[in-house]
Tab-separated table of C-alpha atoms in Angstrom:
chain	number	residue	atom	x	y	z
X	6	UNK	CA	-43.004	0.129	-21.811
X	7	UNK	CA	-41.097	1.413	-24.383
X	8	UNK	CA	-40.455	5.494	-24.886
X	9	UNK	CA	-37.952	6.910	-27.557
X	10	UNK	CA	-37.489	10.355	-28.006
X	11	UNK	CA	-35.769	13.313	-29.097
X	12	UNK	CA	-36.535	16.829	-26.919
X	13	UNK	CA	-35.656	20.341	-28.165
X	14	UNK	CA	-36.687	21.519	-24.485
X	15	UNK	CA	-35.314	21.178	-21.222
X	16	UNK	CA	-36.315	17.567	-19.376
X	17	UNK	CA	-36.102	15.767	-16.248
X	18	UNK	CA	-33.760	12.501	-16.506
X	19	UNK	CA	-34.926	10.901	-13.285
X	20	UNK	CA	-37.962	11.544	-13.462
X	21	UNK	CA	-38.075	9.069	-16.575
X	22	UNK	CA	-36.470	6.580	-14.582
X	23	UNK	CA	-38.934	6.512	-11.921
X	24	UNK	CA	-41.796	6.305	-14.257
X	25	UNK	CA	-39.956	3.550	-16.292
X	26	UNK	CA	-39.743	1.785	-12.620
X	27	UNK	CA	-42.943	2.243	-11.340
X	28	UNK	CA	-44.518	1.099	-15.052
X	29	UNK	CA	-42.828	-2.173	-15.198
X	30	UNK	CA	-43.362	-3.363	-11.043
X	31	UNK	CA	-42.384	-7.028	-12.470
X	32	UNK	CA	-38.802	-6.044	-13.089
X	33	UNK	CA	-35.999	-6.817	-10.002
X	34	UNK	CA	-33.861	-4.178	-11.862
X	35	UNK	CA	-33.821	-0.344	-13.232
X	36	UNK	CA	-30.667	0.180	-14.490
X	37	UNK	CA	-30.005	4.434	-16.129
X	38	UNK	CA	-27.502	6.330	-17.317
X	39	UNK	CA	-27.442	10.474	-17.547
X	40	UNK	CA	-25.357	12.591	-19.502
X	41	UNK	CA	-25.331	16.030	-19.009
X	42	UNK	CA	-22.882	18.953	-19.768
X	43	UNK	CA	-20.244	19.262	-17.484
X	44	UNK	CA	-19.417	22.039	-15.376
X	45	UNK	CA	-16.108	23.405	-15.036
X	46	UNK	CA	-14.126	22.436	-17.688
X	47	UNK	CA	-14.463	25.413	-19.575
X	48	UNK	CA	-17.684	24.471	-21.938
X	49	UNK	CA	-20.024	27.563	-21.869
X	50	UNK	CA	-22.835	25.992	-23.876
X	51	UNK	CA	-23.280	22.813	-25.905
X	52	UNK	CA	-25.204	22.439	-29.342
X	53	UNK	CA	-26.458	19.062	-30.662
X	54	UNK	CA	-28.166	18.989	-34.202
X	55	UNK	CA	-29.806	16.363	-35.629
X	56	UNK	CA	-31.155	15.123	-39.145
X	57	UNK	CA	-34.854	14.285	-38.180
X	58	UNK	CA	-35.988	11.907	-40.924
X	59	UNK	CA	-32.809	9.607	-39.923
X	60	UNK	CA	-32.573	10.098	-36.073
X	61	UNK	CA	-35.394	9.114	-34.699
X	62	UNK	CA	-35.648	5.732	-37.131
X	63	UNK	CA	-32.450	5.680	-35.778
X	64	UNK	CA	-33.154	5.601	-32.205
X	65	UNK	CA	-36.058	3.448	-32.958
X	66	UNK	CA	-33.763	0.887	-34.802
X	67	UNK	CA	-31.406	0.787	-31.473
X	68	UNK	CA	-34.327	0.512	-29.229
X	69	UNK	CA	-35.298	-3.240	-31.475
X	70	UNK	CA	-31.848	-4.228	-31.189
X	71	UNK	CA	-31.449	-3.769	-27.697
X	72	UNK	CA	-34.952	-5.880	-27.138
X	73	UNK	CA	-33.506	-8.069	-29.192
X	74	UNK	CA	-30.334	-8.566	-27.604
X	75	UNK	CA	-31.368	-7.890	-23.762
X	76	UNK	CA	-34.016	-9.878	-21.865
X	77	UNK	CA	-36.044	-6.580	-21.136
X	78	UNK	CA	-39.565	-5.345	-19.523
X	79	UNK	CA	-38.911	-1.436	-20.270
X	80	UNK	CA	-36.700	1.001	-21.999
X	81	UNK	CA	-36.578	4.759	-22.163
X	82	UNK	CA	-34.297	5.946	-24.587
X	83	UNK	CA	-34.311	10.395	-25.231
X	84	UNK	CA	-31.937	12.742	-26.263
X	85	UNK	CA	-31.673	16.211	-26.382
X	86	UNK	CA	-31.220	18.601	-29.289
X	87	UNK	CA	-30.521	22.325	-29.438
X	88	UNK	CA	-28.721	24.876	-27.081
X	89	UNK	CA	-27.778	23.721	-23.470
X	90	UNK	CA	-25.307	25.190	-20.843
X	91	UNK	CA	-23.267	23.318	-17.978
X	92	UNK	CA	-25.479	20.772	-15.780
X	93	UNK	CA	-27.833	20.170	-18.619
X	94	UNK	CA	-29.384	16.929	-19.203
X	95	UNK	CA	-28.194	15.774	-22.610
X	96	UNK	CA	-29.143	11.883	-23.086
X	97	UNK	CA	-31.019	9.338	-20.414
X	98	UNK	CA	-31.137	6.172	-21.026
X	99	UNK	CA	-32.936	3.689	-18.950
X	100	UNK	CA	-33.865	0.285	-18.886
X	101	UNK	CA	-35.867	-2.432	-17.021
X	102	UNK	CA	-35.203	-6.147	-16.177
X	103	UNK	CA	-35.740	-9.634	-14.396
X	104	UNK	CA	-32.158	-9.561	-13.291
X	105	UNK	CA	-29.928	-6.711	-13.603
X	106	UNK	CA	-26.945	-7.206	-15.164
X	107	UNK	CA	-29.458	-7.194	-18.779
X	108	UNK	CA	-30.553	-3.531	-17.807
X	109	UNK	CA	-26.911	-2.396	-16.731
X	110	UNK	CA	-25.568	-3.961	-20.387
X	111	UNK	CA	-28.622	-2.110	-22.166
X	112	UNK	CA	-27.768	1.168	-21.061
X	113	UNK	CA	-23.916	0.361	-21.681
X	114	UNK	CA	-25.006	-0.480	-25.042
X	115	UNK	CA	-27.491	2.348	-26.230
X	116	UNK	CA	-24.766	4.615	-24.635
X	117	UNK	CA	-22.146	2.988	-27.126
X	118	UNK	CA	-24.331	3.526	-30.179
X	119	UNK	CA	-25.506	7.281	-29.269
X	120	UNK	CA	-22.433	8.369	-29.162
X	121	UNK	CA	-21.139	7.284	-31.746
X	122	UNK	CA	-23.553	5.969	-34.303
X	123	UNK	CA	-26.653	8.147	-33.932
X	124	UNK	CA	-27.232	10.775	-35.878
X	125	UNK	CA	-26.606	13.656	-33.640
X	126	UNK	CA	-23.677	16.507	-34.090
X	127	UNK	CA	-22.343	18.340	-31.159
X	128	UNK	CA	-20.273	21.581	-30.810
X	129	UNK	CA	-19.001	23.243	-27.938
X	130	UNK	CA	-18.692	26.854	-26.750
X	131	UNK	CA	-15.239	27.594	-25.514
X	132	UNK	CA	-13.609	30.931	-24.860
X	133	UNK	CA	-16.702	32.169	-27.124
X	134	UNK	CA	-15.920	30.072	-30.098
X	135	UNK	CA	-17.140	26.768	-30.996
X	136	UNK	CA	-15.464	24.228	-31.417
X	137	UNK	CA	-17.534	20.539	-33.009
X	138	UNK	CA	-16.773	17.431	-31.113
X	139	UNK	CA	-15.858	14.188	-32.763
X	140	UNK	CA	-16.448	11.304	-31.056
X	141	UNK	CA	-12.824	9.655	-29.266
X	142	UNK	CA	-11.541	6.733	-30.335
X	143	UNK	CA	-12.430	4.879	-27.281
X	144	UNK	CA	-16.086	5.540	-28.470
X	145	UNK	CA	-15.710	4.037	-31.419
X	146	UNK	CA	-13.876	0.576	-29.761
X	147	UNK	CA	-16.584	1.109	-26.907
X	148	UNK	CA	-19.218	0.558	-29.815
X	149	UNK	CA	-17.415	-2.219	-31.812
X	150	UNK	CA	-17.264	-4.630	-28.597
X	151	UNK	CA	-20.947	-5.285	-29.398
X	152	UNK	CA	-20.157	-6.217	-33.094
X	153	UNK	CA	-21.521	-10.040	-33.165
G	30	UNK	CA	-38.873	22.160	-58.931
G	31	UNK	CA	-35.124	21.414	-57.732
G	32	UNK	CA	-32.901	19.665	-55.418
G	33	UNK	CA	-32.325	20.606	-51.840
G	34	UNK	CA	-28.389	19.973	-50.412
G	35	UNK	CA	-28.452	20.140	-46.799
G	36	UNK	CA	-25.195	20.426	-45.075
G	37	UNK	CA	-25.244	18.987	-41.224
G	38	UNK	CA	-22.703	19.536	-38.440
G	39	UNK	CA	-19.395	20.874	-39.629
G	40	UNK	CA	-20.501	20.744	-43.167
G	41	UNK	CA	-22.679	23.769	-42.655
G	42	UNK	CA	-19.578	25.818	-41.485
G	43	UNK	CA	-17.717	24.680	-44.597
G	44	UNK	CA	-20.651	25.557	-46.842
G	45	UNK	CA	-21.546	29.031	-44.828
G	46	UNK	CA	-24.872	27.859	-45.560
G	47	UNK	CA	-27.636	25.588	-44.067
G	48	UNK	CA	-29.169	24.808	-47.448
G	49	UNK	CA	-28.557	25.280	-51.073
G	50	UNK	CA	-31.034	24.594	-54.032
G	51	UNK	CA	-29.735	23.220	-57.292
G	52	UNK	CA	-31.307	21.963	-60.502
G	53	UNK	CA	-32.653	18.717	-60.859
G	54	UNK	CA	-31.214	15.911	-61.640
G	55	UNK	CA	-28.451	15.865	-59.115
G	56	UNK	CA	-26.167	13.128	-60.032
G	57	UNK	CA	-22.540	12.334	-57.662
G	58	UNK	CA	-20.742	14.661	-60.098
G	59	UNK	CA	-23.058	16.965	-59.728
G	60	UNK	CA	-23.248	17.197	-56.098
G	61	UNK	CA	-19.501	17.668	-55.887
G	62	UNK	CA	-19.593	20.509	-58.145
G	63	UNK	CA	-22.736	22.256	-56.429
G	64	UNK	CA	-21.155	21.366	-52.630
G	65	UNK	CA	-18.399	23.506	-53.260
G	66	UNK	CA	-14.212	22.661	-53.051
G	67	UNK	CA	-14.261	22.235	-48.941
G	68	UNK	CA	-17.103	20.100	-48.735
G	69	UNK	CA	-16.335	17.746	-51.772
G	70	UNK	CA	-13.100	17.881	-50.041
G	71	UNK	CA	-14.941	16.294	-47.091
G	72	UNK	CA	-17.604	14.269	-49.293
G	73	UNK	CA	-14.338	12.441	-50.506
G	74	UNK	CA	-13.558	10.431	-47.078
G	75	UNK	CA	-15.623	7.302	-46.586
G	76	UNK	CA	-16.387	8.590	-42.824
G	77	UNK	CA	-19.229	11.311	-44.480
G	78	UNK	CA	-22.377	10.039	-45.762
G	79	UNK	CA	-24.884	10.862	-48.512
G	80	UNK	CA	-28.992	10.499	-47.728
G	81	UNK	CA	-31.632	10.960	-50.411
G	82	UNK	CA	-35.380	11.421	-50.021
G	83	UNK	CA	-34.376	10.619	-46.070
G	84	UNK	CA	-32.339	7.209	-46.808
G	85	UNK	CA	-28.589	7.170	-46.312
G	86	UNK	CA	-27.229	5.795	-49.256
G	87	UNK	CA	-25.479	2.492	-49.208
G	88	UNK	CA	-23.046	3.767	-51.889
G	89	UNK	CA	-23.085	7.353	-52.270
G	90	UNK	CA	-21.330	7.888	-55.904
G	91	UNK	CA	-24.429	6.455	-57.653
G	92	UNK	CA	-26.596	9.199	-56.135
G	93	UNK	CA	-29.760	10.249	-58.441
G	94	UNK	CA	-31.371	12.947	-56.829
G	95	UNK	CA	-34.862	14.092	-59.055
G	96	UNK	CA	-36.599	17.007	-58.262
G	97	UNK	CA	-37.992	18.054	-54.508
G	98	UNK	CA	-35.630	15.306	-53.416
G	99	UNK	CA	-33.586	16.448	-50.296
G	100	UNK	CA	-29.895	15.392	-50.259
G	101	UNK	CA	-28.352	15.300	-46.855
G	102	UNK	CA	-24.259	15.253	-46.392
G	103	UNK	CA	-23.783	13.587	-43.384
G	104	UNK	CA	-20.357	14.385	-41.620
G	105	UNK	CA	-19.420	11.367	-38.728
G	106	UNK	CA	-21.839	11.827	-36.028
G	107	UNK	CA	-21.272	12.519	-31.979
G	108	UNK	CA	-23.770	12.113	-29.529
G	109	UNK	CA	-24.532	11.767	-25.760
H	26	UNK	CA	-19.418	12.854	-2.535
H	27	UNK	CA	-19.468	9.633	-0.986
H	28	UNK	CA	-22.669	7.961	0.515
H	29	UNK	CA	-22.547	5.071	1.899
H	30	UNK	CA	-25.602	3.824	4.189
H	31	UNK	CA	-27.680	0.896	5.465
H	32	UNK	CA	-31.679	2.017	5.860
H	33	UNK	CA	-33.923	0.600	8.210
H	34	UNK	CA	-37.495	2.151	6.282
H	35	UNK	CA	-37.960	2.990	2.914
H	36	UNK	CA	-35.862	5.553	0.693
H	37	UNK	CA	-36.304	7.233	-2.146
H	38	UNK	CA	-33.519	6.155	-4.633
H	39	UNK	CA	-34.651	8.527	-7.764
H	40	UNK	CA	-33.502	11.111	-4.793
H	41	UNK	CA	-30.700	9.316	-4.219
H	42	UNK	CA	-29.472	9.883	-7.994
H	43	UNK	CA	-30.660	13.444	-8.627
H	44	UNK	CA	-28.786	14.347	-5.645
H	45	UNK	CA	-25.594	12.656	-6.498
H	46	UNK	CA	-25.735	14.595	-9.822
H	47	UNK	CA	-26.530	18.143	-8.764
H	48	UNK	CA	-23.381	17.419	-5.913
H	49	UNK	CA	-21.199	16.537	-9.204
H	50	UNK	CA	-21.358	19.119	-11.747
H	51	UNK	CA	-18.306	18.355	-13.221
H	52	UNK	CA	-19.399	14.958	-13.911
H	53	UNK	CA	-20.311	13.843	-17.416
H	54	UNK	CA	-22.227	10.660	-16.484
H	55	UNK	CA	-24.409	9.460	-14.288
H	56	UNK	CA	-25.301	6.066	-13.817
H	57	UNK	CA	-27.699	4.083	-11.469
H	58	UNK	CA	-28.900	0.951	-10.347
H	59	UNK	CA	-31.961	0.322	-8.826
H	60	UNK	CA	-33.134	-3.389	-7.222
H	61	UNK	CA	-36.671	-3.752	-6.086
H	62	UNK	CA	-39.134	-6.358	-4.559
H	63	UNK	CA	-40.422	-7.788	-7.866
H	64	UNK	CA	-44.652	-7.577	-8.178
H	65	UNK	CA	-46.078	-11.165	-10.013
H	66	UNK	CA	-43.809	-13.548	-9.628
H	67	UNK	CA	-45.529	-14.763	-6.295
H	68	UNK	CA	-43.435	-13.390	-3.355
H	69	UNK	CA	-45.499	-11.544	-0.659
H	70	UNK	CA	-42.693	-9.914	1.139
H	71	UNK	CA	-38.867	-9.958	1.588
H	72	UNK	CA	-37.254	-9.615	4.742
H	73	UNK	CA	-33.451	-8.518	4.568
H	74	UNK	CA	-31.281	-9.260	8.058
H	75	UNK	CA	-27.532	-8.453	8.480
H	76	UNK	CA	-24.740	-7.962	10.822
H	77	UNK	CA	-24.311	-4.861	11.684
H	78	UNK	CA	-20.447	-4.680	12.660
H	79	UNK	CA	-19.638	-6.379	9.122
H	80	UNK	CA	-21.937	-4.854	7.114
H	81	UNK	CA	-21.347	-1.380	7.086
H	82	UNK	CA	-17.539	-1.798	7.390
H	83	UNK	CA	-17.836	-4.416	4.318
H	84	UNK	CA	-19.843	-1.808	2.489
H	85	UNK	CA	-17.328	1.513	3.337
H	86	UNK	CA	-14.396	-1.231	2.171
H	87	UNK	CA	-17.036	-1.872	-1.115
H	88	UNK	CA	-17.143	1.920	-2.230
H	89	UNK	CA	-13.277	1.949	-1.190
H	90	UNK	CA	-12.398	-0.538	-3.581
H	91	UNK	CA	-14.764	1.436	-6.308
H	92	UNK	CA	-13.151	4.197	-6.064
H	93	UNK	CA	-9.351	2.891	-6.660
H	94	UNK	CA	-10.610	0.770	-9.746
H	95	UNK	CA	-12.838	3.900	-11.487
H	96	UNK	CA	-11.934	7.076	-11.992
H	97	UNK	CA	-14.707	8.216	-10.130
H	98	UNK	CA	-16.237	11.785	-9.194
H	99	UNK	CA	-19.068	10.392	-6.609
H	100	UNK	CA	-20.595	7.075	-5.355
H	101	UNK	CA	-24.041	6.319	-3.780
H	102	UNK	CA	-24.358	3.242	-1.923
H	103	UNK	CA	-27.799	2.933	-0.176
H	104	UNK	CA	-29.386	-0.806	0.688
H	105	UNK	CA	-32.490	-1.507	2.983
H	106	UNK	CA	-32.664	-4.231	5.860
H	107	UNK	CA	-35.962	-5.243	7.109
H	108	UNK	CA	-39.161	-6.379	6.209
H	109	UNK	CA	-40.211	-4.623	2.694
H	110	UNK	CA	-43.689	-5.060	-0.004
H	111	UNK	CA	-43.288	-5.727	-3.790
H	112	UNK	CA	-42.537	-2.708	-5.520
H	113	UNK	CA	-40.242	-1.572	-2.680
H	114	UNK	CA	-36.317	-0.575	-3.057
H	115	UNK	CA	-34.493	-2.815	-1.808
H	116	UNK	CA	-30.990	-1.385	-3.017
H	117	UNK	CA	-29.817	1.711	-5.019
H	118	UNK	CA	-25.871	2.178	-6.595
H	119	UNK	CA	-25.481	5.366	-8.260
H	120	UNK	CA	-22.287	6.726	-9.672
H	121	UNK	CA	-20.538	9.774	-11.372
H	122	UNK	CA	-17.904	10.292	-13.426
H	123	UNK	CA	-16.209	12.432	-16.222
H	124	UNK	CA	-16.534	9.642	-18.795
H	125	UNK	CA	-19.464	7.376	-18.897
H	126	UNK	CA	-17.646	3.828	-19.016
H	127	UNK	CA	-16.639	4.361	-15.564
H	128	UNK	CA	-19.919	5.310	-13.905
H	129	UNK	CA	-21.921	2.370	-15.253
H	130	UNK	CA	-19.094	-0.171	-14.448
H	131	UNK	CA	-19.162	1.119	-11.052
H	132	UNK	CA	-22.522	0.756	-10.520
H	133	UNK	CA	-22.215	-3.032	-12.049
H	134	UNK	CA	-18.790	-3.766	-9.787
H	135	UNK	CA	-20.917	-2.731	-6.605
H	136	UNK	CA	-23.860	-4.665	-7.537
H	137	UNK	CA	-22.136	-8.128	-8.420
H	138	UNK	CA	-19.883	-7.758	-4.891
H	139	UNK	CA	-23.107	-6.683	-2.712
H	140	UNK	CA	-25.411	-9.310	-4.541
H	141	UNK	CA	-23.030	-12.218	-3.153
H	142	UNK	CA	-20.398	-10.617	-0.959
H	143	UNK	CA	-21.876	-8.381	1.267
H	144	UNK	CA	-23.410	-9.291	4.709
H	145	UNK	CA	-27.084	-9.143	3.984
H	146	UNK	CA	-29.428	-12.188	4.147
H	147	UNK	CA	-32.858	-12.432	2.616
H	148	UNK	CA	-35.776	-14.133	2.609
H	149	UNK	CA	-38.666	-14.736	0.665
H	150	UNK	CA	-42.330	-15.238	2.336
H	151	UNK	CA	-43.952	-17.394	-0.824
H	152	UNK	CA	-47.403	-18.925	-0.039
H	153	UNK	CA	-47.631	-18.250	3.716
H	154	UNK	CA	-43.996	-19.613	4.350
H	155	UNK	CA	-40.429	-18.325	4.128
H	156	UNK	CA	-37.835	-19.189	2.089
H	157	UNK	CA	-34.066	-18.163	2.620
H	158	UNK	CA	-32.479	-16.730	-0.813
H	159	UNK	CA	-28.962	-17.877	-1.741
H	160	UNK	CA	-27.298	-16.278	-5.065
H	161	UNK	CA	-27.797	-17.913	-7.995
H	162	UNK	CA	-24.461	-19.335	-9.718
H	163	UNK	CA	-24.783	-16.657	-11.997
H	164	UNK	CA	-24.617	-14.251	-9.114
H	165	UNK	CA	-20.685	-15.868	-8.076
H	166	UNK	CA	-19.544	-15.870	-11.280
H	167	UNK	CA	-20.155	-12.242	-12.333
H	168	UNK	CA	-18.669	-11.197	-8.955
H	169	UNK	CA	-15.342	-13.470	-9.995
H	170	UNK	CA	-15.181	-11.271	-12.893
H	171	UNK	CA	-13.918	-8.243	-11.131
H	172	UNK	CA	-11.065	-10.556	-9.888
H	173	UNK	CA	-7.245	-9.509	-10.468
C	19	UNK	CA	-19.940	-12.568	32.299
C	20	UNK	CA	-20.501	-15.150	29.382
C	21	UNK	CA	-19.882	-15.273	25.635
C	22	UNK	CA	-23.095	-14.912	22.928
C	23	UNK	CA	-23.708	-17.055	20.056
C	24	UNK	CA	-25.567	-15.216	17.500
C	25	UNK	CA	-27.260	-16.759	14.767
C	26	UNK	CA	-27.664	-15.387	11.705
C	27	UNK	CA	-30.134	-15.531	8.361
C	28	UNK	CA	-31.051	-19.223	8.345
C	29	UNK	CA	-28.938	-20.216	10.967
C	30	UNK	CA	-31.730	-18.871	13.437
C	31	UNK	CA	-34.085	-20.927	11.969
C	32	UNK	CA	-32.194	-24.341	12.473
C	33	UNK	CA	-31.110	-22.814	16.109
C	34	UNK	CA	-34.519	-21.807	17.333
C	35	UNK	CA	-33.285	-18.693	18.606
C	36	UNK	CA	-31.466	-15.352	18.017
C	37	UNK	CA	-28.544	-15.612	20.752
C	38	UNK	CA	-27.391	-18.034	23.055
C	39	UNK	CA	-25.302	-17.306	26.331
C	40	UNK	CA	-22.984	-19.581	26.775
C	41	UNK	CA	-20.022	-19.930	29.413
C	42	UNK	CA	-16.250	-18.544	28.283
C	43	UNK	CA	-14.009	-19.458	27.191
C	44	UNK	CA	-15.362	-20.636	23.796
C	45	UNK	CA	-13.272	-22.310	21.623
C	46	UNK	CA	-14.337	-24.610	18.251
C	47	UNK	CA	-14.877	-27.702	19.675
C	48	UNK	CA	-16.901	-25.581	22.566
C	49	UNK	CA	-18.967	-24.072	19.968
C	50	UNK	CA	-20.077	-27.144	17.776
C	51	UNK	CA	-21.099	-28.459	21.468
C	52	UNK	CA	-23.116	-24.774	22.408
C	53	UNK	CA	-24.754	-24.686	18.531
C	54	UNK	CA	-26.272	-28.177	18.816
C	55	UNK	CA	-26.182	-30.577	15.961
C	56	UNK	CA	-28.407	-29.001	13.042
C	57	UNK	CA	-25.972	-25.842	13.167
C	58	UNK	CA	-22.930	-27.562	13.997
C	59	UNK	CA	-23.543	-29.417	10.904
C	60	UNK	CA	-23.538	-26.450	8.805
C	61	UNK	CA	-20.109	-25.140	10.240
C	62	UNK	CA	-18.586	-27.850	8.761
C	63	UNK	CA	-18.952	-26.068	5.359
C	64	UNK	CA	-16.420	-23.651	4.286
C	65	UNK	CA	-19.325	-21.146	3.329
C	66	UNK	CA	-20.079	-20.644	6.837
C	67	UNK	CA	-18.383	-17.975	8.361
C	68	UNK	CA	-17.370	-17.338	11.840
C	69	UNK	CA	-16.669	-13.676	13.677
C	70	UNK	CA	-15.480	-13.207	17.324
C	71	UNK	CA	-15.694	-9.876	18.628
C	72	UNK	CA	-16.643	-8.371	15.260
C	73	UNK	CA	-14.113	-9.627	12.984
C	74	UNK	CA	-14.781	-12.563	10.458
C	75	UNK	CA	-12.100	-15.094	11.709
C	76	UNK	CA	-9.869	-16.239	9.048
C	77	UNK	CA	-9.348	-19.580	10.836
C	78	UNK	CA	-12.494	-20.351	12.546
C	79	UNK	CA	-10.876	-23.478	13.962
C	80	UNK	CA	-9.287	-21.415	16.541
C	81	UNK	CA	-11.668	-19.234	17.889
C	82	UNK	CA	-11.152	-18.266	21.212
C	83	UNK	CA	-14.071	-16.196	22.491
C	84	UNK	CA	-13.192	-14.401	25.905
C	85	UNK	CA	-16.115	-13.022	28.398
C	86	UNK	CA	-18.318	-10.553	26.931
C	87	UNK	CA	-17.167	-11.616	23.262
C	88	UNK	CA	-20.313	-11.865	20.584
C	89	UNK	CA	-19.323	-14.768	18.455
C	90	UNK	CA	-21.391	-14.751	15.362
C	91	UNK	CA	-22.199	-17.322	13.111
C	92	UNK	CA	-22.423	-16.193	9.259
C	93	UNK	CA	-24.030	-18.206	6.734
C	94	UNK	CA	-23.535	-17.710	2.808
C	95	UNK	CA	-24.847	-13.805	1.838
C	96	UNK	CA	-27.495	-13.025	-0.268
C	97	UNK	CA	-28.109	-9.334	-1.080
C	98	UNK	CA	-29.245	-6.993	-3.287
């Protein structure tokens, strides 16, 4: 199973993990990670745009590599776009495997790349102005560990 | 016909504009004329890309843009 | 939040996660781990023993140690004992945290420690006949990676 | 009052039972006795584990099980 995809609309994170898990009953591990917008540090709403004809070949590009790399029976890969507010889903990644520590290092590795070499731009509602986020550094040495 | 400069992310602030149609051809030159002084300002740094017809371009300054091509100025990215 | 329990019948560990992140709002990331009773590969059932006044106490000392190492917001720690069907959960890990790096190491520190260093034993019934499971060297040496 | 031996994850198999009841004081050489050979054979290793009482002994050589003490016998883990 394989399921890459960008949502303008609201959707529900574990929901793909359990159908990612109950499609691929061979695997011994379902590894997923979910980033939403966090509460209580003064965000009131999150953006993310995107450049369509790039982001999805993109995504699709990362989801090959991480076949590639990882030995794999399932990955679900989607990202939001558009207007959220605090608790929102914003990116779920999740992955399937023989053994887990290949679906723990997929998700640690599409993470890497999504934030910091997808083509997605964020900006952030504070005290009613926004404000666009670039990635930290650590996101950009989180990425390059995977360099070969 | 003409060429279509899209500005993403912070680009669009800069520009105060999503979009902006120019004449065809649209050579490098070009483009920084027709972006404006705070986005070639920002086209300068290697960090901000250049895609045409929906490829980014490996090297940006020997853009060639023809008619009903879009040209998309690609600030560094942040996801997730 | 902390949750740290041993469960006798099944459990739902998509749940499990959803719950961790609605009790963490302030978290930016989410990650979870999910083992299961692999379907194909020939294994008819799985029976998990352990001793009860080690086990739990080794698992509370587990999410302990997880929480000094991470900078952690929450930690779900939920693994079966008894007699489970392929496709069943046998073990779910789910953490939060404000940045993702610590979440999905968590999740990959508990699973290496309760893989080979927690008191659970398991066996296999293959063909009519059961077979005790030992880690696989693989298994020990990604647990000695986590050592200082 | 009496000390138990329990056996655990393939242990039980090679003792035939889940608990044994055994007189007390236990010490080591009282235990290799009580287990029989098969499991006595396995405490030899280092991977086998021994608690008294609840506690994983960090010398198993000199357990000393009183009357009413559970003395468990821990093979190597395998979770998950």
């Amino acid at each position: 199973m394989r399921n890459v995809r960008i949502e303008s609309g609201a959707f529900d994170p574990h929901a793909l993990t359990s159908n990612l898990a109950k499609s691929c009953p061979e695997a011994g591990g379902i590894a997923s990670f979910l980033g939403a917008v966090r509460a209580g540090g003064g965000v009131q709403a999150l953006e993310l745009s995107h450049y369509e004809p790039l982001t999805m070949a993109g995504m699709e590009l990362l989801a090959d590599d991480a076949f590639a790399r990882f030995d794999l029976m399932g990955l679900s890969m989607v990202h939001r776009v558009g207007h959220m507010v605090p608790g929102d889903p914003i990116v779920c990644v999740a992955a399937a495997s023989r053994h887990r520590r290949d679906a723990i290092a997929t998700i640690d590795f599409c993470m890497d790349h999504l934030k910091s070499a997808a083509w997605f731009w964020k900006r952030e509602l504070r005290e009613g102005s926004w404000h666009w986020i670039e990635p930290r550094a650590q996101d950009y040495s989180d990425k390059d560990r995977w360099e070969k | 016909m003409a060429v279509t400069i899209l500005f993403l992310g912070p680009l669009r602030d800069l520009a105060g504009e999503e979009t902006r149609e120019v004449p065809a051809p649209l050579d490098w030159a070009g483009l920084l004329d027709a972006a404006g002084p705070l986005v070639a300002e920002q086209l300068a740094s290697e960090r901000v890309n250049v895609a045409c017809g929906g490829k980014v371009l490996s090297d940006k300054h020997g853009l060639n843009a023809q008619d009903g091509d879009e040209v998309a100025l690609l600030p560094p990215v942040s996801g997730g």
